[in-house]
PDB file of C-alpha atoms and ligand atoms in Angstrom:
ATOM      1  CA  UNK A 903      39.813  -6.021  46.440  1.00 47.00           C
ATOM      2  CA  UNK A 904      39.071  -2.489  47.733  1.00 50.00           C
ATOM      3  CA  UNK A 905      35.575  -1.051  47.994  1.00 49.00           C
ATOM      4  CA  UNK A 906      35.841   0.877  44.712  1.00 53.00           C
ATOM      5  CA  UNK A 907      36.811  -2.264  42.808  1.00 48.00           C
ATOM      6  CA  UNK A 908      33.996  -4.223  44.434  1.00 45.00           C
ATOM      7  CA  UNK A 909      31.467  -1.598  43.316  1.00 46.00           C
ATOM      8  CA  UNK A 910      32.835  -1.666  39.740  1.00 44.00           C
ATOM      9  CA  UNK A 911      32.678  -5.457  39.798  1.00 41.00           C
ATOM     10  CA  UNK A 912      29.064  -5.412  40.985  1.00 43.00           C
ATOM     11  CA  UNK A 913      28.051  -2.814  38.397  1.00 42.00           C
ATOM     12  CA  UNK A 914      29.618  -4.882  35.602  1.00 39.00           C
ATOM     13  CA  UNK A 915      27.937  -8.020  36.898  1.00 37.00           C
ATOM     14  CA  UNK A 916      24.547  -6.280  36.935  1.00 38.00           C
ATOM     15  CA  UNK A 917      25.049  -5.020  33.374  1.00 39.00           C
ATOM     16  CA  UNK A 918      25.949  -8.506  32.151  1.00 36.00           C
ATOM     17  CA  UNK A 919      22.926 -10.085  33.765  1.00 33.00           C
ATOM     18  CA  UNK A 920      20.669  -7.318  32.388  1.00 34.00           C
ATOM     19  CA  UNK A 921      22.018  -8.039  28.914  1.00 33.00           C
ATOM     20  CA  UNK A 922      21.231 -11.698  29.269  1.00 31.00           C
ATOM     21  CA  UNK A 923      17.700 -10.873  30.245  1.00 26.00           C
ATOM     22  CA  UNK A 924      17.131  -8.735  27.138  1.00 33.00           C
ATOM     23  CA  UNK A 925      18.579 -11.441  24.953  1.00 48.00           C
ATOM     24  CA  UNK A 926      16.339 -14.008  26.540  1.00 60.00           C
ATOM     25  CA  UNK A 927      13.215 -11.881  26.131  1.00 75.00           C
ATOM     26  CA  UNK A 928      10.910 -14.864  25.910  1.00 85.00           C
ATOM     27  CA  UNK A 929       9.784 -13.713  22.471  1.00 94.00           C
ATOM     28  CA  UNK A 930       9.634 -16.082  19.534  1.00 96.00           C
ATOM     29  CA  UNK A 931      12.673 -15.871  17.297  1.00 97.00           C
ATOM     30  CA  UNK A 932      11.569 -15.935  13.661  1.00 98.00           C
ATOM     31  CA  UNK A 933      13.787 -16.034  10.581  1.00 97.00           C
ATOM     32  CA  UNK A 934      12.539 -15.089   7.112  1.00 98.00           C
ATOM     33  CA  UNK A 935      14.241 -15.054   3.719  1.00 98.00           C
ATOM     34  CA  UNK A 936      12.960 -12.271   1.422  1.00 98.00           C
ATOM     35  CA  UNK A 937      12.077  -8.712   2.469  1.00 98.00           C
ATOM     36  CA  UNK A 938       8.425  -9.314   1.479  1.00 98.00           C
ATOM     37  CA  UNK A 939       8.151 -12.117   4.006  1.00 98.00           C
ATOM     38  CA  UNK A 940      10.039 -10.168   6.670  1.00 98.00           C
ATOM     39  CA  UNK A 941       7.506  -7.353   6.372  1.00 98.00           C
ATOM     40  CA  UNK A 942       4.587  -9.787   6.427  1.00 98.00           C
ATOM     41  CA  UNK A 943       5.757 -11.647   9.537  1.00 98.00           C
ATOM     42  CA  UNK A 944       6.416  -8.342  11.364  1.00 98.00           C
ATOM     43  CA  UNK A 945       2.846  -7.296  10.611  1.00 98.00           C
ATOM     44  CA  UNK A 946       1.391 -10.486  12.066  1.00 98.00           C
ATOM     45  CA  UNK A 947       3.784 -10.886  15.014  1.00 98.00           C
ATOM     46  CA  UNK A 948       4.124  -7.218  15.960  1.00 97.00           C
ATOM     47  CA  UNK A 949       6.088  -6.590  19.176  1.00 96.00           C
ATOM     48  CA  UNK A 950       5.475 -10.130  20.351  1.00 97.00           C
ATOM     49  CA  UNK A 951       8.174 -11.671  18.179  1.00 98.00           C
ATOM     50  CA  UNK A 952      11.747 -10.996  17.028  1.00 97.00           C
ATOM     51  CA  UNK A 953      12.124 -11.206  13.240  1.00 97.00           C
ATOM     52  CA  UNK A 954      15.411 -11.544  11.407  1.00 97.00           C
ATOM     53  CA  UNK A 955      15.299 -11.332   7.607  1.00 97.00           C
ATOM     54  CA  UNK A 956      18.251 -12.918   5.835  1.00 97.00           C
ATOM     55  CA  UNK A 957      17.962 -10.816   2.666  1.00 97.00           C
ATOM     56  CA  UNK A 958      17.992  -7.033   2.546  1.00 94.00           C
ATOM     57  CA  UNK A 959      16.735  -4.470   0.023  1.00 93.00           C
ATOM     58  CA  UNK A 960      17.951  -5.007  -3.528  1.00 87.00           C
ATOM     59  CA  UNK A 961      19.064  -8.582  -2.840  1.00 91.00           C
ATOM     60  CA  UNK A 962      18.330 -11.167  -5.543  1.00 91.00           C
ATOM     61  CA  UNK A 963      16.872 -14.276  -3.873  1.00 95.00           C
ATOM     62  CA  UNK A 964      17.633 -16.509  -6.883  1.00 92.00           C
ATOM     63  CA  UNK A 965      21.363 -16.047  -6.340  1.00 92.00           C
ATOM     64  CA  UNK A 966      21.456 -15.664  -2.548  1.00 95.00           C
ATOM     65  CA  UNK A 967      23.768 -18.008  -0.637  1.00 94.00           C
ATOM     66  CA  UNK A 968      23.629 -18.502   3.141  1.00 93.00           C
ATOM     67  CA  UNK A 969      26.536 -17.043   5.122  1.00 93.00           C
ATOM     68  CA  UNK A 970      27.845 -18.649   8.311  1.00 92.00           C
ATOM     69  CA  UNK A 971      25.953 -16.000  10.246  1.00 93.00           C
ATOM     70  CA  UNK A 972      22.751 -16.992   8.465  1.00 94.00           C
ATOM     71  CA  UNK A 973      23.224 -20.627   9.397  1.00 90.00           C
ATOM     72  CA  UNK A 974      23.571 -19.630  13.060  1.00 91.00           C
ATOM     73  CA  UNK A 975      20.380 -17.522  12.841  1.00 93.00           C
ATOM     74  CA  UNK A 976      18.516 -20.404  11.223  1.00 93.00           C
ATOM     75  CA  UNK A 977      19.748 -22.836  13.863  1.00 90.00           C
ATOM     76  CA  UNK A 978      18.414 -20.600  16.674  1.00 92.00           C
ATOM     77  CA  UNK A 979      15.037 -19.869  15.079  1.00 95.00           C
ATOM     78  CA  UNK A 980      11.717 -21.090  16.458  1.00 95.00           C
ATOM     79  CA  UNK A 981      10.135 -20.862  13.008  1.00 96.00           C
ATOM     80  CA  UNK A 982      11.659 -20.238   9.561  1.00 96.00           C
ATOM     81  CA  UNK A 983       9.391 -18.808   6.867  1.00 96.00           C
ATOM     82  CA  UNK A 984      10.517 -18.934   3.246  1.00 96.00           C
ATOM     83  CA  UNK A 985       8.913 -18.378  -0.142  1.00 97.00           C
ATOM     84  CA  UNK A 986       9.670 -21.817  -1.546  1.00 94.00           C
ATOM     85  CA  UNK A 987       8.771 -22.995  -5.088  1.00 94.00           C
ATOM     86  CA  UNK A 988      12.526 -22.826  -5.576  1.00 94.00           C
ATOM     87  CA  UNK A 989      12.734 -19.027  -5.380  1.00 95.00           C
ATOM     88  CA  UNK A 990      15.593 -19.294  -2.892  1.00 95.00           C
ATOM     89  CA  UNK A 991      17.387 -21.752  -5.181  1.00 92.00           C
ATOM     90  CA  UNK A 992      20.672 -21.825  -3.275  1.00 92.00           C
ATOM     91  CA  UNK A 993      19.076 -22.156   0.161  1.00 93.00           C
ATOM     92  CA  UNK A 994      17.086 -25.298  -0.613  1.00 84.00           C
ATOM     93  CA  UNK A 995      19.995 -27.493   0.552  1.00 82.00           C
ATOM     94  CA  UNK A 996      20.291 -25.587   3.817  1.00 85.00           C
ATOM     95  CA  UNK A 997      16.575 -26.007   4.561  1.00 83.00           C
ATOM     96  CA  UNK A 998      16.677 -29.673   3.622  1.00 76.00           C
ATOM     97  CA  UNK A 999      19.692 -30.309   5.876  1.00 78.00           C
ATOM     98  CA  UNK A1000      17.708 -28.955   8.805  1.00 79.00           C
ATOM     99  CA  UNK A1001      15.218 -31.676   8.033  1.00 67.00           C
ATOM    100  CA  UNK A1002      12.567 -32.380  10.579  1.00 73.00           C
ATOM    101  CA  UNK A1003      14.540 -30.824  13.453  1.00 79.00           C
ATOM    102  CA  UNK A1004      13.332 -27.314  12.495  1.00 85.00           C
ATOM    103  CA  UNK A1005       9.946 -25.757  11.982  1.00 91.00           C
ATOM    104  CA  UNK A1006      10.430 -24.567   8.379  1.00 93.00           C
ATOM    105  CA  UNK A1007       7.401 -23.253   6.511  1.00 94.00           C
ATOM    106  CA  UNK A1008       7.315 -22.835   2.733  1.00 94.00           C
ATOM    107  CA  UNK A1009       4.572 -20.278   2.124  1.00 97.00           C
ATOM    108  CA  UNK A1010       4.406 -21.058  -1.584  1.00 96.00           C
ATOM    109  CA  UNK A1011       3.515 -24.637  -0.665  1.00 94.00           C
ATOM    110  CA  UNK A1012       0.195 -23.543   0.893  1.00 96.00           C
ATOM    111  CA  UNK A1013      -1.156 -22.222  -2.426  1.00 98.00           C
ATOM    112  CA  UNK A1014      -3.378 -24.549  -4.503  1.00 97.00           C
ATOM    113  CA  UNK A1015      -1.237 -26.013  -7.300  1.00 96.00           C
ATOM    114  CA  UNK A1016      -3.912 -25.335  -9.923  1.00 97.00           C
ATOM    115  CA  UNK A1017      -3.607 -21.595  -9.256  1.00 97.00           C
ATOM    116  CA  UNK A1018       0.151 -21.574  -9.843  1.00 97.00           C
ATOM    117  CA  UNK A1019       1.798 -20.724 -13.165  1.00 96.00           C
ATOM    118  CA  UNK A1020       3.936 -23.540 -14.538  1.00 94.00           C
ATOM    119  CA  UNK A1021       7.597 -22.960 -15.382  1.00 89.00           C
ATOM    120  CA  UNK A1022      10.333 -25.161 -16.748  1.00 84.00           C
ATOM    121  CA  UNK A1023      13.037 -22.857 -15.329  1.00 81.00           C
ATOM    122  CA  UNK A1024      12.592 -24.003 -11.746  1.00 82.00           C
ATOM    123  CA  UNK A1025      13.080 -27.380 -10.089  1.00 84.00           C
ATOM    124  CA  UNK A1026       9.643 -26.813  -8.513  1.00 84.00           C
ATOM    125  CA  UNK A1027       8.131 -26.613 -12.047  1.00 91.00           C
ATOM    126  CA  UNK A1028       6.292 -23.471 -10.927  1.00 95.00           C
ATOM    127  CA  UNK A1029       6.932 -19.762 -11.225  1.00 94.00           C
ATOM    128  CA  UNK A1030       7.823 -18.739  -7.639  1.00 96.00           C
ATOM    129  CA  UNK A1031       6.974 -14.975  -7.853  1.00 96.00           C
ATOM    130  CA  UNK A1032       3.649 -15.567  -6.129  1.00 98.00           C
ATOM    131  CA  UNK A1033       3.619 -12.472  -3.867  1.00 98.00           C
ATOM    132  CA  UNK A1034       2.574 -10.351  -6.857  1.00 98.00           C
ATOM    133  CA  UNK A1035      -0.960 -11.658  -6.499  1.00 98.00           C
ATOM    134  CA  UNK A1036      -2.343  -9.846  -3.443  1.00 98.00           C
ATOM    135  CA  UNK A1037      -4.854 -12.612  -2.737  1.00 98.00           C
ATOM    136  CA  UNK A1038      -1.958 -15.095  -2.449  1.00 98.00           C
ATOM    137  CA  UNK A1039      -0.227 -12.742  -0.020  1.00 98.00           C
ATOM    138  CA  UNK A1040      -3.398 -12.775   2.082  1.00 98.00           C
ATOM    139  CA  UNK A1041      -3.161 -16.570   2.251  1.00 98.00           C
ATOM    140  CA  UNK A1042       0.444 -16.182   3.400  1.00 98.00           C
ATOM    141  CA  UNK A1043      -0.747 -13.860   6.174  1.00 98.00           C
ATOM    142  CA  UNK A1044      -3.213 -16.487   7.315  1.00 98.00           C
ATOM    143  CA  UNK A1045      -0.577 -19.245   7.316  1.00 98.00           C
ATOM    144  CA  UNK A1046       1.909 -17.093   9.251  1.00 98.00           C
ATOM    145  CA  UNK A1047      -0.761 -16.373  11.888  1.00 98.00           C
ATOM    146  CA  UNK A1048      -1.589 -20.083  12.247  1.00 98.00           C
ATOM    147  CA  UNK A1049       2.077 -21.106  12.542  1.00 98.00           C
ATOM    148  CA  UNK A1050       2.930 -18.402  15.091  1.00 98.00           C
ATOM    149  CA  UNK A1051      -0.111 -19.390  17.139  1.00 98.00           C
ATOM    150  CA  UNK A1052       0.992 -23.039  17.171  1.00 96.00           C
ATOM    151  CA  UNK A1053       4.366 -22.230  18.752  1.00 96.00           C
ATOM    152  CA  UNK A1054       3.049 -19.446  21.012  1.00 96.00           C
ATOM    153  CA  UNK A1055      -0.616 -20.198  21.823  1.00 97.00           C
ATOM    154  CA  UNK A1056      -0.629 -17.657  24.669  1.00 96.00           C
ATOM    155  CA  UNK A1057      -0.474 -14.854  22.070  1.00 97.00           C
ATOM    156  CA  UNK A1058      -2.886 -16.427  19.576  1.00 98.00           C
ATOM    157  CA  UNK A1059      -5.566 -13.772  20.145  1.00 98.00           C
ATOM    158  CA  UNK A1060      -3.108 -10.936  19.484  1.00 98.00           C
ATOM    159  CA  UNK A1061      -1.828 -12.618  16.304  1.00 98.00           C
ATOM    160  CA  UNK A1062      -5.420 -13.050  15.169  1.00 98.00           C
ATOM    161  CA  UNK A1063      -6.149  -9.351  15.712  1.00 98.00           C
ATOM    162  CA  UNK A1064      -2.950  -8.364  13.855  1.00 98.00           C
ATOM    163  CA  UNK A1065      -3.938 -10.614  10.968  1.00 98.00           C
ATOM    164  CA  UNK A1066      -7.382  -9.012  10.834  1.00 98.00           C
ATOM    165  CA  UNK A1067      -5.876  -5.505  10.672  1.00 98.00           C
ATOM    166  CA  UNK A1068      -3.345  -6.507   8.029  1.00 98.00           C
ATOM    167  CA  UNK A1069      -5.950  -8.251   5.857  1.00 98.00           C
ATOM    168  CA  UNK A1070      -8.011  -5.063   5.936  1.00 98.00           C
ATOM    169  CA  UNK A1071      -4.984  -3.096   4.748  1.00 98.00           C
ATOM    170  CA  UNK A1072      -4.422  -5.647   1.950  1.00 98.00           C
ATOM    171  CA  UNK A1073      -8.095  -5.337   0.933  1.00 98.00           C
ATOM    172  CA  UNK A1074      -7.619  -1.576   0.674  1.00 98.00           C
ATOM    173  CA  UNK A1075      -4.447  -2.102  -1.379  1.00 98.00           C
ATOM    174  CA  UNK A1076      -6.274  -4.427  -3.763  1.00 98.00           C
ATOM    175  CA  UNK A1077      -9.078  -1.892  -4.254  1.00 98.00           C
ATOM    176  CA  UNK A1078      -6.682   0.989  -4.943  1.00 98.00           C
ATOM    177  CA  UNK A1079      -4.600  -1.122  -7.348  1.00 98.00           C
ATOM    178  CA  UNK A1080      -7.696  -2.077  -9.350  1.00 97.00           C
ATOM    179  CA  UNK A1081      -8.914   1.535  -9.456  1.00 98.00           C
ATOM    180  CA  UNK A1082      -5.526   2.756 -10.700  1.00 98.00           C
ATOM    181  CA  UNK A1083      -5.208   0.050 -13.368  1.00 98.00           C
ATOM    182  CA  UNK A1084      -8.717   0.760 -14.681  1.00 97.00           C
ATOM    183  CA  UNK A1085      -7.456   4.188 -15.785  1.00 97.00           C
ATOM    184  CA  UNK A1086      -5.138   2.452 -18.272  1.00 97.00           C
ATOM    185  CA  UNK A1087      -6.735   1.317 -21.590  1.00 95.00           C
ATOM    186  CA  UNK A1088      -6.623  -2.456 -21.939  1.00 94.00           C
ATOM    187  CA  UNK A1089      -4.464  -2.381 -25.098  1.00 94.00           C
ATOM    188  CA  UNK A1090      -1.783  -0.447 -23.190  1.00 96.00           C
ATOM    189  CA  UNK A1091      -1.464  -3.078 -20.475  1.00 97.00           C
ATOM    190  CA  UNK A1092       1.818  -4.550 -21.679  1.00 96.00           C
ATOM    191  CA  UNK A1093       4.611  -4.938 -19.157  1.00 96.00           C
ATOM    192  CA  UNK A1094       8.149  -5.446 -20.450  1.00 94.00           C
ATOM    193  CA  UNK A1095      10.785  -5.961 -17.748  1.00 91.00           C
ATOM    194  CA  UNK A1096      14.214  -7.481 -17.298  1.00 82.00           C
ATOM    195  CA  UNK A1097      13.127 -10.848 -15.904  1.00 81.00           C
ATOM    196  CA  UNK A1098       9.814 -12.660 -15.736  1.00 82.00           C
ATOM    197  CA  UNK A1099       8.883 -11.720 -12.165  1.00 91.00           C
ATOM    198  CA  UNK A1100       5.481 -10.297 -13.013  1.00 95.00           C
ATOM    199  CA  UNK A1101       3.502 -13.207 -14.467  1.00 95.00           C
ATOM    200  CA  UNK A1102       1.239 -13.482 -11.417  1.00 97.00           C
ATOM    201  CA  UNK A1103       0.789  -9.713 -11.446  1.00 98.00           C
ATOM    202  CA  UNK A1104      -0.181  -9.888 -15.116  1.00 97.00           C
ATOM    203  CA  UNK A1105      -2.622 -12.720 -14.592  1.00 97.00           C
ATOM    204  CA  UNK A1106      -4.295 -11.086 -11.599  1.00 97.00           C
ATOM    205  CA  UNK A1107      -4.524  -7.542 -12.970  1.00 97.00           C
ATOM    206  CA  UNK A1108      -4.857  -8.049 -16.736  1.00 96.00           C
ATOM    207  CA  UNK A1109      -1.368  -7.277 -18.102  1.00 97.00           C
ATOM    208  CA  UNK A1110       0.445  -9.006 -20.936  1.00 95.00           C
ATOM    209  CA  UNK A1111       3.858  -9.620 -19.330  1.00 94.00           C
ATOM    210  CA  UNK A1112       7.008 -10.138 -21.357  1.00 89.00           C
ATOM    211  CA  UNK A1113      10.370 -10.679 -19.688  1.00 83.00           C
ATOM    212  CA  UNK A1114      13.732 -10.313 -21.361  1.00 79.00           C
ATOM    213  CA  UNK A1115      15.470 -12.809 -19.147  1.00 68.00           C
ATOM    214  CA  UNK A1116      14.233 -16.218 -18.087  1.00 60.00           C
ATOM    215  CA  UNK A1117      12.235 -16.498 -14.899  1.00 54.00           C
ATOM    216  CA  UNK A1118      15.361 -16.779 -12.825  1.00 59.00           C
ATOM    217  CA  UNK A1119      18.001 -14.064 -12.985  1.00 61.00           C
ATOM    218  CA  UNK A1120      20.551 -16.892 -13.035  1.00 59.00           C
ATOM    219  CA  UNK A1121      20.014 -17.167 -16.791  1.00 61.00           C
ATOM    220  CA  UNK A1122      21.368 -14.269 -18.873  1.00 64.00           C
ATOM    221  CA  UNK A1123      19.391 -12.831 -21.768  1.00 65.00           C
ATOM    222  CA  UNK A1124      20.921 -13.556 -25.160  1.00 76.00           C
ATOM    223  CA  UNK A1125      21.202 -11.458 -28.322  1.00 80.00           C
ATOM    224  CA  UNK A1126      18.275 -13.345 -29.877  1.00 81.00           C
ATOM    225  CA  UNK A1127      16.040 -12.532 -26.894  1.00 83.00           C
ATOM    226  CA  UNK A1128      16.872  -8.836 -27.300  1.00 87.00           C
ATOM    227  CA  UNK A1129      16.082  -8.899 -31.034  1.00 88.00           C
ATOM    228  CA  UNK A1130      12.830 -10.801 -30.569  1.00 87.00           C
ATOM    229  CA  UNK A1131      11.617  -8.544 -27.786  1.00 90.00           C
ATOM    230  CA  UNK A1132      12.615  -5.285 -29.532  1.00 93.00           C
ATOM    231  CA  UNK A1133      10.440  -6.318 -32.490  1.00 93.00           C
ATOM    232  CA  UNK A1134       7.587  -7.129 -30.095  1.00 93.00           C
ATOM    233  CA  UNK A1135       7.866  -3.615 -28.589  1.00 95.00           C
ATOM    234  CA  UNK A1136       7.711  -1.996 -32.028  1.00 96.00           C
ATOM    235  CA  UNK A1137       4.819  -4.195 -33.250  1.00 94.00           C
ATOM    236  CA  UNK A1138       2.769  -3.534 -30.124  1.00 93.00           C
ATOM    237  CA  UNK A1139       3.646   0.198 -29.861  1.00 94.00           C
ATOM    238  CA  UNK A1140       4.835  -0.282 -26.282  1.00 96.00           C
ATOM    239  CA  UNK A1141       5.638   3.143 -24.834  1.00 96.00           C
ATOM    240  CA  UNK A1142       7.778   2.155 -21.871  1.00 97.00           C
ATOM    241  CA  UNK A1143       9.875  -0.702 -20.511  1.00 96.00           C
ATOM    242  CA  UNK A1144      11.040  -1.129 -16.921  1.00 95.00           C
ATOM    243  CA  UNK A1145      14.209  -1.848 -14.992  1.00 92.00           C
ATOM    244  CA  UNK A1146      14.137  -3.726 -11.693  1.00 89.00           C
ATOM    245  CA  UNK A1147      15.738  -2.960  -8.376  1.00 82.00           C
ATOM    246  CA  UNK A1148      17.323  -6.389  -7.888  1.00 75.00           C
ATOM    247  CA  UNK A1149      18.438  -6.997 -11.495  1.00 78.00           C
ATOM    248  CA  UNK A1150      21.283  -5.149 -13.313  1.00 78.00           C
ATOM    249  CA  UNK A1151      20.086  -2.270 -15.564  1.00 85.00           C
ATOM    250  CA  UNK A1152      22.216  -3.253 -18.525  1.00 86.00           C
ATOM    251  CA  UNK A1153      19.825  -5.927 -19.819  1.00 83.00           C
ATOM    252  CA  UNK A1154      16.947  -3.499 -20.238  1.00 89.00           C
ATOM    253  CA  UNK A1155      19.264  -0.779 -21.598  1.00 92.00           C
ATOM    254  CA  UNK A1156      20.412  -3.211 -24.310  1.00 90.00           C
ATOM    255  CA  UNK A1157      16.765  -3.741 -25.223  1.00 92.00           C
ATOM    256  CA  UNK A1158      16.116  -0.002 -25.413  1.00 95.00           C
ATOM    257  CA  UNK A1159      19.182   0.414 -27.648  1.00 95.00           C
ATOM    258  CA  UNK A1160      17.918  -2.342 -29.974  1.00 94.00           C
ATOM    259  CA  UNK A1161      14.541  -0.578 -30.357  1.00 96.00           C
ATOM    260  CA  UNK A1162      16.259   2.783 -31.015  1.00 96.00           C
ATOM    261  CA  UNK A1163      18.515   1.169 -33.644  1.00 96.00           C
ATOM    262  CA  UNK A1164      15.347   0.262 -35.586  1.00 95.00           C
ATOM    263  CA  UNK A1165      14.317   3.941 -35.554  1.00 95.00           C
ATOM    264  CA  UNK A1166      11.607   3.505 -32.954  1.00 96.00           C
ATOM    265  CA  UNK A1167      11.376   4.987 -29.524  1.00 95.00           C
ATOM    266  CA  UNK A1168      10.765   3.417 -26.152  1.00 97.00           C
ATOM    267  CA  UNK A1169      11.464   5.021 -22.791  1.00 97.00           C
ATOM    268  CA  UNK A1170      12.597   3.411 -19.573  1.00 96.00           C
ATOM    269  CA  UNK A1171       9.465   3.953 -17.497  1.00 96.00           C
ATOM    270  CA  UNK A1172      11.160   3.614 -14.129  1.00 95.00           C
ATOM    271  CA  UNK A1173      12.543   1.027 -11.777  1.00 94.00           C
ATOM    272  CA  UNK A1174      10.177  -1.590 -10.364  1.00 96.00           C
ATOM    273  CA  UNK A1175      10.637  -3.590  -7.203  1.00 96.00           C
ATOM    274  CA  UNK A1176      10.521  -7.236  -8.189  1.00 94.00           C
ATOM    275  CA  UNK A1177      12.205  -9.743  -5.897  1.00 95.00           C
ATOM    276  CA  UNK A1178      12.994  -7.370  -3.001  1.00 95.00           C
ATOM    277  CA  UNK A1179      11.352  -4.388  -1.307  1.00 97.00           C
ATOM    278  CA  UNK A1180      12.898  -0.906  -0.998  1.00 96.00           C
ATOM    279  CA  UNK A1181      15.167   0.125   1.877  1.00 95.00           C
ATOM    280  CA  UNK A1182      13.933  -0.451   5.388  1.00 93.00           C
ATOM    281  CA  UNK A1183      12.240   2.602   6.870  1.00 95.00           C
ATOM    282  CA  UNK A1184      10.995   3.912   3.500  1.00 96.00           C
ATOM    283  CA  UNK A1185       7.434   3.592   2.157  1.00 97.00           C
ATOM    284  CA  UNK A1186       8.652   1.163  -0.530  1.00 97.00           C
ATOM    285  CA  UNK A1187      10.292  -0.878   2.215  1.00 97.00           C
ATOM    286  CA  UNK A1188       6.844  -2.362   2.965  1.00 98.00           C
ATOM    287  CA  UNK A1189       4.883  -4.778   0.789  1.00 98.00           C
ATOM    288  CA  UNK A1190       1.948  -2.369   0.533  1.00 98.00           C
ATOM    289  CA  UNK A1191       4.201   0.598  -0.274  1.00 98.00           C
ATOM    290  CA  UNK A1192       6.130  -1.434  -2.854  1.00 98.00           C
ATOM    291  CA  UNK A1193       2.967  -2.613  -4.599  1.00 98.00           C
ATOM    292  CA  UNK A1194       1.492   0.885  -4.711  1.00 98.00           C
ATOM    293  CA  UNK A1195       4.745   2.325  -6.052  1.00 98.00           C
ATOM    294  CA  UNK A1196       5.020  -0.339  -8.775  1.00 98.00           C
ATOM    295  CA  UNK A1197       1.441   0.125  -9.969  1.00 98.00           C
ATOM    296  CA  UNK A1198       1.759   3.922 -10.029  1.00 98.00           C
ATOM    297  CA  UNK A1199       5.048   3.682 -11.937  1.00 98.00           C
ATOM    298  CA  UNK A1200       3.654   1.211 -14.493  1.00 98.00           C
ATOM    299  CA  UNK A1201       0.346   3.000 -15.102  1.00 98.00           C
ATOM    300  CA  UNK A1202       1.899   6.484 -15.307  1.00 97.00           C
ATOM    301  CA  UNK A1203       4.563   5.370 -17.808  1.00 98.00           C
ATOM    302  CA  UNK A1204       2.202   3.420 -20.086  1.00 97.00           C
ATOM    303  CA  UNK A1205      -0.611   6.004 -20.199  1.00 92.00           C
TER     304      UNK A1205
HETATM  305 ZN1   ZN B1698      12.796 -13.417  -9.756  1.00 73.04          ZN
END
């Protein structure tokens, strides 16, 4: 080996060992399922953890199946946070297979059962769309902080401070949501969407919520559902109905067509984020941005 080759060899060796160091950063490796939970865990863990979300923007968690890459991520995780209550219907098996060998945390499981909305559509017997109640999301924040602190006690104080900041931001969100909704007359607070994702939203903020599809997007809406709901829209003088980012448009367009065929008018008031946030790096790519966007879209269309 001549000198030049030795230098190249040493440089390559240094680069490889540097890479290994970055990979083994000593940070907790956290895996989350939905984009809402990915955003939440990033807020609590900050730079002190590495977060990998399995689902991206626009992904429907009811139908999501784990890829081989996902299984590898899950196997290497220090903690796995998921929504639970059977939202991630096709991942339940994967989580169960991991059994007691992994620190898996169902955030939905921390909520008091008496505050949940019952549902026959899910094996859990509960509606899993719990993040649409901001006070539930605050409880998630608290649980995430406690779990991170258990596996990394040396950073417990920093997690606690992050939680405090994030809870303040959620308080501000709650206040602005209530102020915005108060501008809408009570009789106009009717929310018609493609699937029943907004029952917790309705209960918390005073909306009558009617979904065209069952709670899970796995069940298709039938002709009878469309007829029944189009009559409801006419009877209640509903001005606008809404599409959702993670559900195909065609279901809500069929509903609009049914209303029009009865010589009444209803507009599509916009697209709401239901089971996934907007693209990463955008305002709607955060829980707070998503919630604000949804409320503005709903109130402006129904006014
Ligand atoms: Zn859903």
